[in-house]
Amino acid sequence: MQHQALYVAGVWQDTAERWTVSDKWTGTELGTVSVATKQHATAAVDAAEDAMRKGLPPYARARILADVSRLVEEHADELASLITAELGKPITASRAEVARAVVTARLSAEEAGRLPGETVPLDAVEAGGGTFAFTVPCPRGIVAAITPFNFPLNLVLHKVGPALAAGCAVVLKPSEHAPLTAGLMVRLFERAGLPAGWLNLVTGPPSEIVDAWLHDDRVAVVSFTGSSAVGWRLKSQSPRKLHVLELGSNTAMVVAADADLDRAVPDATTAALSGSGQACVSLQRVYVERPVADRFISALVRSFADADYGDPRDERTVVGPLVNRDAAERLLNWMTAAEQAGARLAVGGDVTDRLLAPTVLVDVPRDSPLLCEEAFGPVVSVIVVDSVAQAIDEVNATGYGLNTAIYTRSLATSLEYAKKAQAGSVLVNMPPSFRADHMPYGGVKGSGQGREGVKYAIADLLQEKLVVLRP
């Protein structure tokens, strides 16, 4: 058992109300966290404002972020164990997340030392003759970082790292499902010497915390990862702020008739089941051309049947429990409705408490939530199509567009898909769940706006100031 207080202005502050955090697999209590009020949220902004007024030079920000990268690596086992306990994420996936977080912090440190600026040739026009002009990158201001449960370390660092690199102080509200991991990360920043106010941790109900930040003009940027409904609502409530929104999806993959099935099947399995399917880019829809449909489905079913699920601390486990019972019951209801409408359950479908067996359904109706909405679990729907052109139409027939993939040996087909697929990223002969932490990452349509990926996130957090000199 441990207790985690709020972290505001460099001080750990307790509150009268506390929440209990439990192990997702065993149900045992892991610890408690302080619950903030609107006043605490405002105090965090006060501290961030004071920090930015005092300033922190880029070389100091770079050094601190590099130290955090080193500390995350040193505490890798502790962090991975905590992620698994808080979320039920399989331990191998938790270790992979920590390894990525080491890279995210390191990339942020590197970018802090090379913030972009440029000379502007004003003398290209007569009025600018005799001048010398250049741009200076300036931080937009305080960043409100609102993070999800599914990657409680790396996605937090994807907001905090670029913000600090850009010179923006942060007020952070992590998911109520994973506050302890965020708290441990904040302690590592504290150990690295981050001055007071540059990173403030506030845990508690969004209705109190986020509402205060949305209506505080000192908060310049809202960086949110989560559901589409919530993300767009945040933007509508504070339209004058810059919003970086990484929202939901129902990721699709196309298997062409000439695809290498020995590559496509294991990649589809990994993309669907990694992290128990609880990722924005988890594979949810597969459109397979008819000539290879039977072979692909049979191989995919075998692969899913062989995937171990259960205790997330078991090294063999691929799929652990979902975040809560509501998530499992929602998927069970969607699957039941799909079967009643004509879908065929090929493997899986068993639900025990929060645990859903790896599941494949075939011929799911086009209006099923399993195709139209975000499943966020270890379930894949396979649809047989007559052509890649038909597959493209069906891939695009959704309100989302984050990552998508196609498996084909044809360069022409690959380029056609890359041109026509409505998504932020198109991957060819690679799993659609792929993400490198320095690549531009984000969606189109209902999947959000703006881009993560350290350098690209920093670009959103800077604004150019033009300086013109006339000697």
Coordinates of C-alpha atoms in Angstrom, one line a residue:
M1 CA 0.0 0.0 0.0
Q2 CA 1.2 3.5 -0.8
H3 CA -0.4 6.9 -0.9
Q4 CA 0.1 9.4 -3.6
A5 CA -0.6 13.1 -3.0
L6 CA -1.0 15.9 -5.6
Y7 CA 2.2 17.5 -6.8
V8 CA 1.8 21.3 -7.2
A9 CA 4.5 23.9 -7.2
G10 CA 7.1 21.3 -6.4
V11 CA 5.3 20.1 -3.2
W12 CA 3.4 16.9 -2.6
Q13 CA 0.0 18.0 -1.2
D14 CA -2.5 15.7 0.5
T15 CA -6.3 16.2 0.4
A16 CA -9.1 15.1 2.6
E17 CA -10.7 12.8 0.0
R18 CA -8.9 9.8 -1.4
W19 CA -9.5 7.2 -4.1
T20 CA -8.4 3.6 -3.8
V21 CA -6.4 2.0 -6.7
S22 CA -6.7 -1.8 -7.0
D23 CA -4.7 -4.5 -8.8
K24 CA -6.7 -5.3 -12.0
W25 CA -6.1 -9.0 -11.8
T26 CA -6.0 -9.9 -8.0
G27 CA -8.3 -7.1 -6.8
T28 CA -5.9 -6.3 -3.9
E29 CA -5.4 -2.7 -3.0
L30 CA -2.3 -1.0 -4.5
G31 CA -2.6 2.3 -2.8
T32 CA -4.6 5.5 -2.6
V33 CA -4.5 8.9 -4.4
S34 CA -5.5 12.3 -3.3
V35 CA -8.6 13.7 -5.0
A36 CA -8.3 17.3 -6.2
T37 CA -10.9 20.0 -6.3
K38 CA -11.2 22.9 -8.7
Q39 CA -9.1 25.0 -6.4
H40 CA -6.2 22.5 -6.6
A41 CA -6.5 22.6 -10.4
T42 CA -6.3 26.4 -10.4
A43 CA -3.4 26.3 -8.0
A44 CA -1.5 24.0 -10.5
V45 CA -2.0 26.7 -13.2
D46 CA -0.7 29.3 -10.8
A47 CA 2.4 27.3 -10.3
A48 CA 2.9 26.7 -14.0
E49 CA 2.5 30.4 -14.8
D50 CA 5.1 31.3 -12.1
A51 CA 7.5 28.7 -13.5
M52 CA 7.2 30.0 -17.1
R53 CA 7.7 33.6 -15.8
K54 CA 11.0 32.5 -14.2
G55 CA 12.0 30.6 -17.3
L56 CA 14.2 27.5 -17.9
P57 CA 16.8 27.6 -20.7
P58 CA 16.8 25.0 -23.4
Y59 CA 20.1 23.4 -22.2
A60 CA 18.6 22.9 -18.7
R61 CA 15.5 21.3 -20.2
A62 CA 17.5 19.0 -22.4
R63 CA 19.7 17.9 -19.4
I64 CA 16.6 17.2 -17.2
L65 CA 14.9 15.2 -20.0
A66 CA 18.0 13.2 -20.6
D67 CA 18.2 12.4 -16.9
V68 CA 14.6 11.3 -16.9
S69 CA 15.3 9.0 -19.8
R70 CA 18.2 7.4 -17.8
L71 CA 16.0 7.2 -14.6
V72 CA 13.2 5.5 -16.5
E73 CA 15.6 2.9 -17.7
E74 CA 17.0 2.4 -14.2
H75 CA 13.5 1.9 -12.8
A76 CA 12.3 -0.2 -15.7
D77 CA 11.3 -3.2 -13.6
E78 CA 9.5 -1.2 -11.0
L79 CA 7.6 0.8 -13.7
A80 CA 6.6 -2.3 -15.7
S81 CA 5.4 -4.1 -12.6
L82 CA 3.3 -1.1 -11.6
I83 CA 1.7 -0.8 -15.1
T84 CA 0.8 -4.5 -15.0
A85 CA -0.7 -4.1 -11.5
E86 CA -2.7 -1.0 -12.3
L87 CA -4.0 -2.0 -15.7
G88 CA -3.7 -5.8 -16.0
K89 CA -1.5 -5.2 -19.0
P90 CA 0.6 -8.3 -19.8
I91 CA 4.1 -7.9 -18.3
T92 CA 5.8 -8.3 -21.6
A93 CA 3.7 -5.4 -23.0
S94 CA 4.4 -3.3 -19.9
R95 CA 8.2 -3.8 -20.4
A96 CA 7.8 -2.8 -24.0
E97 CA 6.0 0.4 -23.0
V98 CA 8.8 1.3 -20.5
A99 CA 11.4 0.7 -23.2
R100 CA 9.5 3.1 -25.5
A101 CA 9.3 5.7 -22.7
V102 CA 13.1 5.7 -22.4
V103 CA 13.2 6.6 -26.1
T104 CA 10.5 9.3 -25.9
A105 CA 12.3 11.1 -23.0
R106 CA 15.6 10.9 -24.9
L107 CA 14.1 12.2 -28.1
S108 CA 12.5 15.1 -26.2
A109 CA 15.9 15.9 -24.7
E110 CA 17.5 16.0 -28.1
E111 CA 14.8 18.2 -29.6
A112 CA 15.0 20.7 -26.8
G113 CA 18.4 21.7 -28.0
R114 CA 17.4 22.3 -31.6
L115 CA 14.2 24.3 -31.6
P116 CA 13.6 25.7 -35.1
G117 CA 13.9 29.2 -36.3
E118 CA 14.7 30.7 -39.7
T119 CA 15.8 33.8 -41.5
V120 CA 13.2 35.6 -43.6
P121 CA 14.4 37.3 -46.8
L122 CA 12.3 40.5 -46.5
D123 CA 14.5 42.2 -49.0
A124 CA 12.9 40.0 -51.7
V125 CA 10.5 42.9 -52.0
E126 CA 11.4 46.6 -52.3
A127 CA 9.8 47.5 -49.0
G128 CA 12.0 45.1 -47.1
G129 CA 15.3 46.5 -48.5
G130 CA 18.0 47.0 -45.9
T131 CA 16.4 44.8 -43.3
F132 CA 17.5 41.6 -41.7
A133 CA 14.7 39.3 -40.3
F134 CA 14.4 36.1 -38.5
T135 CA 11.9 34.1 -36.5
V136 CA 12.3 33.1 -32.8
P137 CA 10.5 30.0 -31.6
C138 CA 8.4 30.8 -28.5
P139 CA 6.4 28.5 -26.2
R140 CA 2.7 28.9 -26.7
G141 CA 2.1 28.7 -22.9
I142 CA 0.8 26.3 -20.3
V143 CA -0.2 22.8 -21.6
A144 CA -3.0 20.9 -20.0
A145 CA -2.2 17.2 -20.5
I146 CA -5.1 14.8 -20.1
T147 CA -4.0 11.2 -20.6
P148 CA -5.6 7.8 -21.0
F149 CA -5.2 4.5 -19.0
N150 CA -3.8 2.3 -21.7
F151 CA -0.2 3.6 -21.9
P152 CA 0.1 5.3 -18.5
L153 CA 3.8 6.0 -18.9
N154 CA 4.7 6.5 -22.5
L155 CA 1.6 8.5 -23.5
V156 CA 2.2 10.7 -20.5
L157 CA 5.8 11.3 -21.6
H158 CA 4.5 12.0 -25.2
K159 CA 2.8 15.0 -23.7
V160 CA 5.1 16.1 -20.9
G161 CA 8.4 15.5 -22.8
P162 CA 7.6 17.7 -25.9
A163 CA 6.0 20.4 -23.8
L164 CA 9.0 20.8 -21.5
A165 CA 11.3 20.7 -24.6
A166 CA 9.3 23.5 -26.1
G167 CA 9.5 25.5 -22.8
C168 CA 5.8 25.0 -21.9
A169 CA 4.9 24.2 -18.2
V170 CA 2.5 21.3 -17.8
V171 CA -0.6 20.6 -15.6
L172 CA -1.2 16.9 -15.8
K173 CA -4.3 14.9 -15.1
P174 CA -3.7 11.2 -15.7
S175 CA -6.4 8.6 -16.0
E176 CA -8.1 7.6 -12.8
H177 CA -7.3 4.0 -13.8
A178 CA -3.6 4.5 -13.7
P179 CA -2.6 7.4 -11.4
L180 CA 0.2 5.6 -9.6
T181 CA 2.3 5.1 -12.7
A182 CA 2.0 8.8 -13.6
G183 CA 3.0 9.7 -10.0
L184 CA 6.1 7.5 -10.2
M185 CA 7.0 9.3 -13.4
V186 CA 6.6 12.7 -11.7
R187 CA 8.9 11.6 -8.9
L188 CA 11.6 10.8 -11.6
F189 CA 11.3 14.3 -13.0
E190 CA 11.6 15.6 -9.4
R191 CA 14.8 13.5 -8.9
A192 CA 16.1 14.8 -12.3
G193 CA 16.0 18.4 -10.9
L194 CA 13.0 19.8 -12.7
P195 CA 12.2 23.1 -11.0
A196 CA 9.0 23.7 -9.1
G197 CA 5.9 24.4 -11.2
W198 CA 7.1 23.0 -14.5
L199 CA 5.2 19.8 -14.0
N200 CA 2.1 19.6 -11.8
L201 CA 0.2 16.4 -11.1
V202 CA -3.5 16.7 -10.2
T203 CA -5.6 13.6 -9.8
G204 CA -9.4 13.5 -9.4
P205 CA -12.6 13.9 -11.3
P206 CA -12.5 15.5 -14.8
S207 CA -15.6 17.5 -14.0
E208 CA -13.6 19.4 -11.4
I209 CA -10.1 19.5 -12.9
V210 CA -10.5 19.7 -16.6
D211 CA -13.4 22.1 -16.4
A212 CA -11.2 24.5 -14.4
W213 CA -8.4 24.3 -17.1
L214 CA -10.8 24.8 -20.0
H215 CA -12.1 28.0 -18.6
D216 CA -8.7 29.4 -17.5
D217 CA -7.3 31.7 -20.2
R218 CA -3.7 31.0 -19.0
V219 CA -3.9 27.5 -20.3
A220 CA -2.9 27.8 -23.9
V221 CA -3.0 24.2 -25.1
V222 CA -5.2 21.2 -24.3
S223 CA -3.4 18.0 -25.2
F224 CA -5.9 15.1 -24.9
T225 CA -5.8 11.4 -25.7
G226 CA -9.0 9.5 -25.3
S227 CA -12.4 9.0 -26.8
S228 CA -13.6 11.0 -29.7
A229 CA -16.8 12.1 -27.9
V230 CA -14.8 13.6 -25.1
G231 CA -12.1 15.1 -27.2
W232 CA -14.4 17.0 -29.5
R233 CA -16.5 18.1 -26.5
L234 CA -13.4 19.6 -24.9
K235 CA -12.7 21.6 -28.1
S236 CA -16.2 22.9 -28.3
Q237 CA -16.0 24.1 -24.7
S238 CA -12.8 26.0 -25.2
P239 CA -12.5 26.9 -29.0
R240 CA -9.9 29.6 -28.5
K241 CA -7.3 27.2 -27.2
L242 CA -5.1 25.1 -29.3
H243 CA -6.2 21.5 -29.1
V244 CA -4.0 18.5 -29.9
L245 CA -6.5 15.6 -30.0
E246 CA -5.4 11.9 -30.4
L247 CA -8.8 10.2 -30.4
G248 CA -10.3 6.8 -31.1
S249 CA -10.3 4.6 -34.2
N250 CA -11.5 1.3 -35.5
T251 CA -8.3 0.3 -37.3
A252 CA -8.6 -1.6 -40.6
M253 CA -6.3 -3.9 -42.5
V254 CA -6.7 -5.1 -46.1
V255 CA -5.4 -8.5 -47.2
A256 CA -5.1 -8.6 -51.0
A257 CA -5.2 -11.8 -53.0
D258 CA -1.5 -11.7 -53.6
A259 CA -0.6 -11.1 -49.9
D260 CA 2.1 -13.0 -48.1
L261 CA -0.2 -14.8 -45.6
D262 CA 2.8 -16.0 -43.6
R263 CA 3.4 -12.4 -42.8
A264 CA -0.1 -11.1 -42.7
V265 CA -1.5 -13.6 -40.2
P266 CA 1.0 -13.1 -37.3
D267 CA 1.0 -9.4 -37.9
A268 CA -2.7 -9.3 -37.6
T269 CA -2.6 -11.3 -34.4
T270 CA 0.0 -9.0 -32.9
A271 CA -1.9 -5.9 -34.0
A272 CA -5.2 -7.1 -32.6
L273 CA -4.0 -8.6 -29.3
S274 CA -1.0 -6.6 -28.1
G275 CA -2.0 -4.7 -24.9
S276 CA -5.2 -6.8 -24.8
G277 CA -6.5 -4.8 -27.8
Q278 CA -6.7 -1.7 -25.7
A279 CA -4.9 0.8 -28.0
C280 CA -6.2 3.4 -30.5
V281 CA -4.4 1.5 -33.3
S282 CA -5.4 -2.1 -32.3
L283 CA -6.6 -4.0 -35.3
Q284 CA -10.4 -4.2 -35.4
R285 CA -11.4 -4.8 -39.0
V286 CA -9.9 -7.0 -41.6
Y287 CA -11.0 -7.0 -45.3
V288 CA -9.7 -10.0 -47.2
E289 CA -10.1 -10.7 -50.9
R290 CA -12.1 -13.8 -51.6
P291 CA -9.4 -16.0 -53.3
V292 CA -7.4 -16.1 -50.0
A293 CA -10.2 -15.6 -47.5
D294 CA -10.6 -19.3 -46.4
R295 CA -6.8 -19.8 -45.9
F296 CA -6.4 -16.4 -44.1
I297 CA -9.4 -17.0 -41.8
S298 CA -8.3 -20.5 -40.9
A299 CA -4.8 -19.4 -40.1
L300 CA -6.0 -16.4 -38.1
V301 CA -8.3 -18.5 -36.0
R302 CA -5.5 -20.9 -35.2
S303 CA -3.3 -18.1 -34.3
F304 CA -5.9 -16.5 -31.9
A305 CA -6.7 -19.9 -30.4
D306 CA -3.0 -20.4 -29.6
A307 CA -2.7 -17.0 -27.8
D308 CA -2.5 -17.3 -24.0
Y309 CA -4.8 -15.1 -22.0
G310 CA -5.3 -14.7 -18.3
D311 CA -2.8 -13.7 -15.5
P312 CA -0.9 -10.6 -16.8
R313 CA 2.1 -11.5 -14.7
D314 CA 2.6 -14.8 -16.6
E315 CA 5.4 -14.3 -19.2
R316 CA 3.3 -16.3 -21.7
T317 CA 0.2 -14.2 -21.4
V318 CA -0.7 -12.2 -24.5
V319 CA -4.2 -10.9 -23.4
G320 CA -4.9 -9.7 -19.9
P321 CA -8.1 -8.3 -18.4
L322 CA -9.9 -5.3 -19.8
V323 CA -9.9 -2.1 -17.8
N324 CA -13.2 -2.8 -16.1
R325 CA -16.4 -4.9 -16.3
D326 CA -18.3 -2.3 -18.3
A327 CA -15.8 -2.7 -21.1
A328 CA -16.2 -6.5 -21.2
E329 CA -20.0 -6.3 -21.0
R330 CA -20.1 -3.8 -23.8
L331 CA -18.1 -6.0 -26.1
L332 CA -20.1 -9.1 -25.1
N333 CA -23.3 -7.2 -26.0
W334 CA -21.8 -6.1 -29.4
M335 CA -20.7 -9.6 -30.2
T336 CA -24.1 -11.2 -29.2
A337 CA -25.9 -8.6 -31.4
A338 CA -23.6 -9.3 -34.3
E339 CA -24.2 -13.1 -34.1
Q340 CA -27.9 -12.6 -33.9
A341 CA -27.7 -10.5 -37.1
G342 CA -25.8 -13.2 -39.0
A343 CA -22.1 -13.0 -38.0
R344 CA -20.2 -16.2 -37.3
L345 CA -18.1 -16.6 -34.2
A346 CA -15.0 -18.3 -35.4
V347 CA -13.0 -18.5 -32.1
G348 CA -13.2 -17.0 -28.6
G349 CA -16.1 -15.0 -27.4
D350 CA -15.9 -16.2 -23.8
V351 CA -16.1 -13.5 -21.2
T352 CA -15.2 -14.0 -17.5
D353 CA -15.4 -10.9 -15.3
R354 CA -13.1 -8.5 -17.2
L355 CA -11.3 -11.1 -19.3
L356 CA -12.3 -11.6 -22.9
A357 CA -10.8 -14.5 -24.8
P358 CA -9.1 -13.6 -28.1
T359 CA -12.0 -13.4 -30.6
V360 CA -12.6 -13.6 -34.3
L361 CA -16.0 -13.0 -36.0
V362 CA -16.6 -13.5 -39.7
D363 CA -19.2 -11.8 -41.9
V364 CA -20.1 -9.1 -39.4
P365 CA -23.0 -6.9 -40.5
R366 CA -21.8 -3.6 -41.9
D367 CA -23.8 -1.6 -39.3
S368 CA -22.5 -3.5 -36.3
P369 CA -20.7 -1.4 -33.7
L370 CA -17.9 -3.9 -34.1
L371 CA -17.2 -2.3 -37.4
C372 CA -18.5 1.2 -36.9
E373 CA -17.3 2.1 -33.4
E374 CA -14.1 1.5 -31.4
A375 CA -14.0 -1.9 -29.8
F376 CA -11.0 -1.4 -27.6
G377 CA -10.6 -5.1 -26.8
P378 CA -9.1 -8.3 -28.3
V379 CA -11.8 -8.9 -31.0
V380 CA -11.4 -8.8 -34.8
S381 CA -14.1 -8.8 -37.4
V382 CA -13.2 -10.3 -40.8
I383 CA -15.1 -9.3 -43.9
V384 CA -14.7 -11.0 -47.3
V385 CA -14.5 -8.7 -50.3
D386 CA -14.3 -9.1 -54.0
S387 CA -11.6 -6.5 -54.7
V388 CA -9.2 -4.1 -53.1
A389 CA -11.3 -1.3 -54.5
Q390 CA -14.3 -2.6 -52.5
A391 CA -12.1 -2.9 -49.5
I392 CA -11.0 0.7 -49.8
D393 CA -14.6 1.9 -49.9
E394 CA -15.4 -0.1 -46.8
V395 CA -12.3 1.0 -44.9
N396 CA -13.2 4.6 -45.5
A397 CA -16.9 4.1 -44.7
T398 CA -16.4 5.1 -41.1
G399 CA -16.0 8.3 -39.0
Y400 CA -12.5 7.4 -38.0
G401 CA -9.1 7.4 -39.6
L402 CA -5.9 6.8 -37.6
N403 CA -3.7 4.0 -38.9
T404 CA -4.5 1.5 -41.6
A405 CA -2.5 -1.2 -43.4
I406 CA -2.5 -3.3 -46.6
Y407 CA -0.8 -6.6 -47.3
T408 CA 0.1 -7.0 -51.0
R409 CA 3.1 -7.8 -53.3
S410 CA 2.0 -5.2 -55.8
L411 CA 3.6 -1.8 -55.7
A412 CA 0.8 -0.3 -57.8
T413 CA -1.8 -1.7 -55.3
S414 CA 0.2 -0.3 -52.4
L415 CA 0.4 3.2 -53.9
E416 CA -3.3 3.1 -54.8
Y417 CA -4.1 2.2 -51.2
A418 CA -1.8 4.9 -49.8
K419 CA -3.5 7.5 -52.0
K420 CA -7.1 6.6 -51.3
A421 CA -7.2 5.3 -47.7
Q422 CA -8.5 8.0 -45.3
A423 CA -6.1 7.7 -42.4
G424 CA -3.2 9.6 -40.7
S425 CA -0.8 6.7 -41.5
V426 CA -0.8 4.0 -44.1
L427 CA 1.4 1.0 -43.6
V428 CA 2.3 -1.5 -46.3
N429 CA 3.1 -5.1 -45.3
M430 CA 3.4 -3.9 -41.7
P431 CA 0.9 -4.2 -38.8
P432 CA -1.4 -1.2 -38.5
S433 CA -0.6 -1.0 -34.8
F434 CA 3.0 0.1 -35.6
R435 CA 4.1 3.3 -34.1
A436 CA 7.7 4.7 -33.7
D437 CA 7.9 7.4 -31.1
H438 CA 9.5 10.0 -33.4
M439 CA 7.1 9.6 -36.3
P440 CA 4.2 12.0 -37.0
Y441 CA 1.3 10.2 -35.4
G442 CA -2.4 11.3 -35.5
G443 CA -5.6 10.9 -37.3
V444 CA -8.1 12.4 -39.6
K445 CA -11.9 12.7 -39.4
G446 CA -13.1 11.7 -36.0
S447 CA -9.7 10.4 -35.0
G448 CA -8.4 13.8 -34.0
Q449 CA -6.2 16.7 -35.0
G450 CA -2.6 17.6 -34.6
R451 CA 0.3 15.2 -34.4
E452 CA 2.3 13.5 -31.8
G453 CA 5.8 12.2 -32.3
V454 CA 8.2 14.3 -30.4
K455 CA 9.4 16.8 -33.1
Y456 CA 5.9 17.1 -34.5
A457 CA 4.3 17.6 -31.2
I458 CA 6.9 20.4 -30.4
A459 CA 5.9 22.2 -33.6
D460 CA 2.4 22.5 -32.3
L461 CA 3.6 23.9 -29.0
L462 CA 5.7 26.7 -30.5
Q463 CA 4.7 29.9 -32.1
E464 CA 7.0 32.0 -34.3
K465 CA 7.9 35.5 -33.3
L466 CA 9.2 37.6 -36.2
V467 CA 12.1 40.0 -35.5
V468 CA 13.0 42.6 -38.1
L469 CA 16.2 44.7 -37.9
R470 CA 17.0 47.8 -39.9
P471 CA 20.6 48.9 -39.1

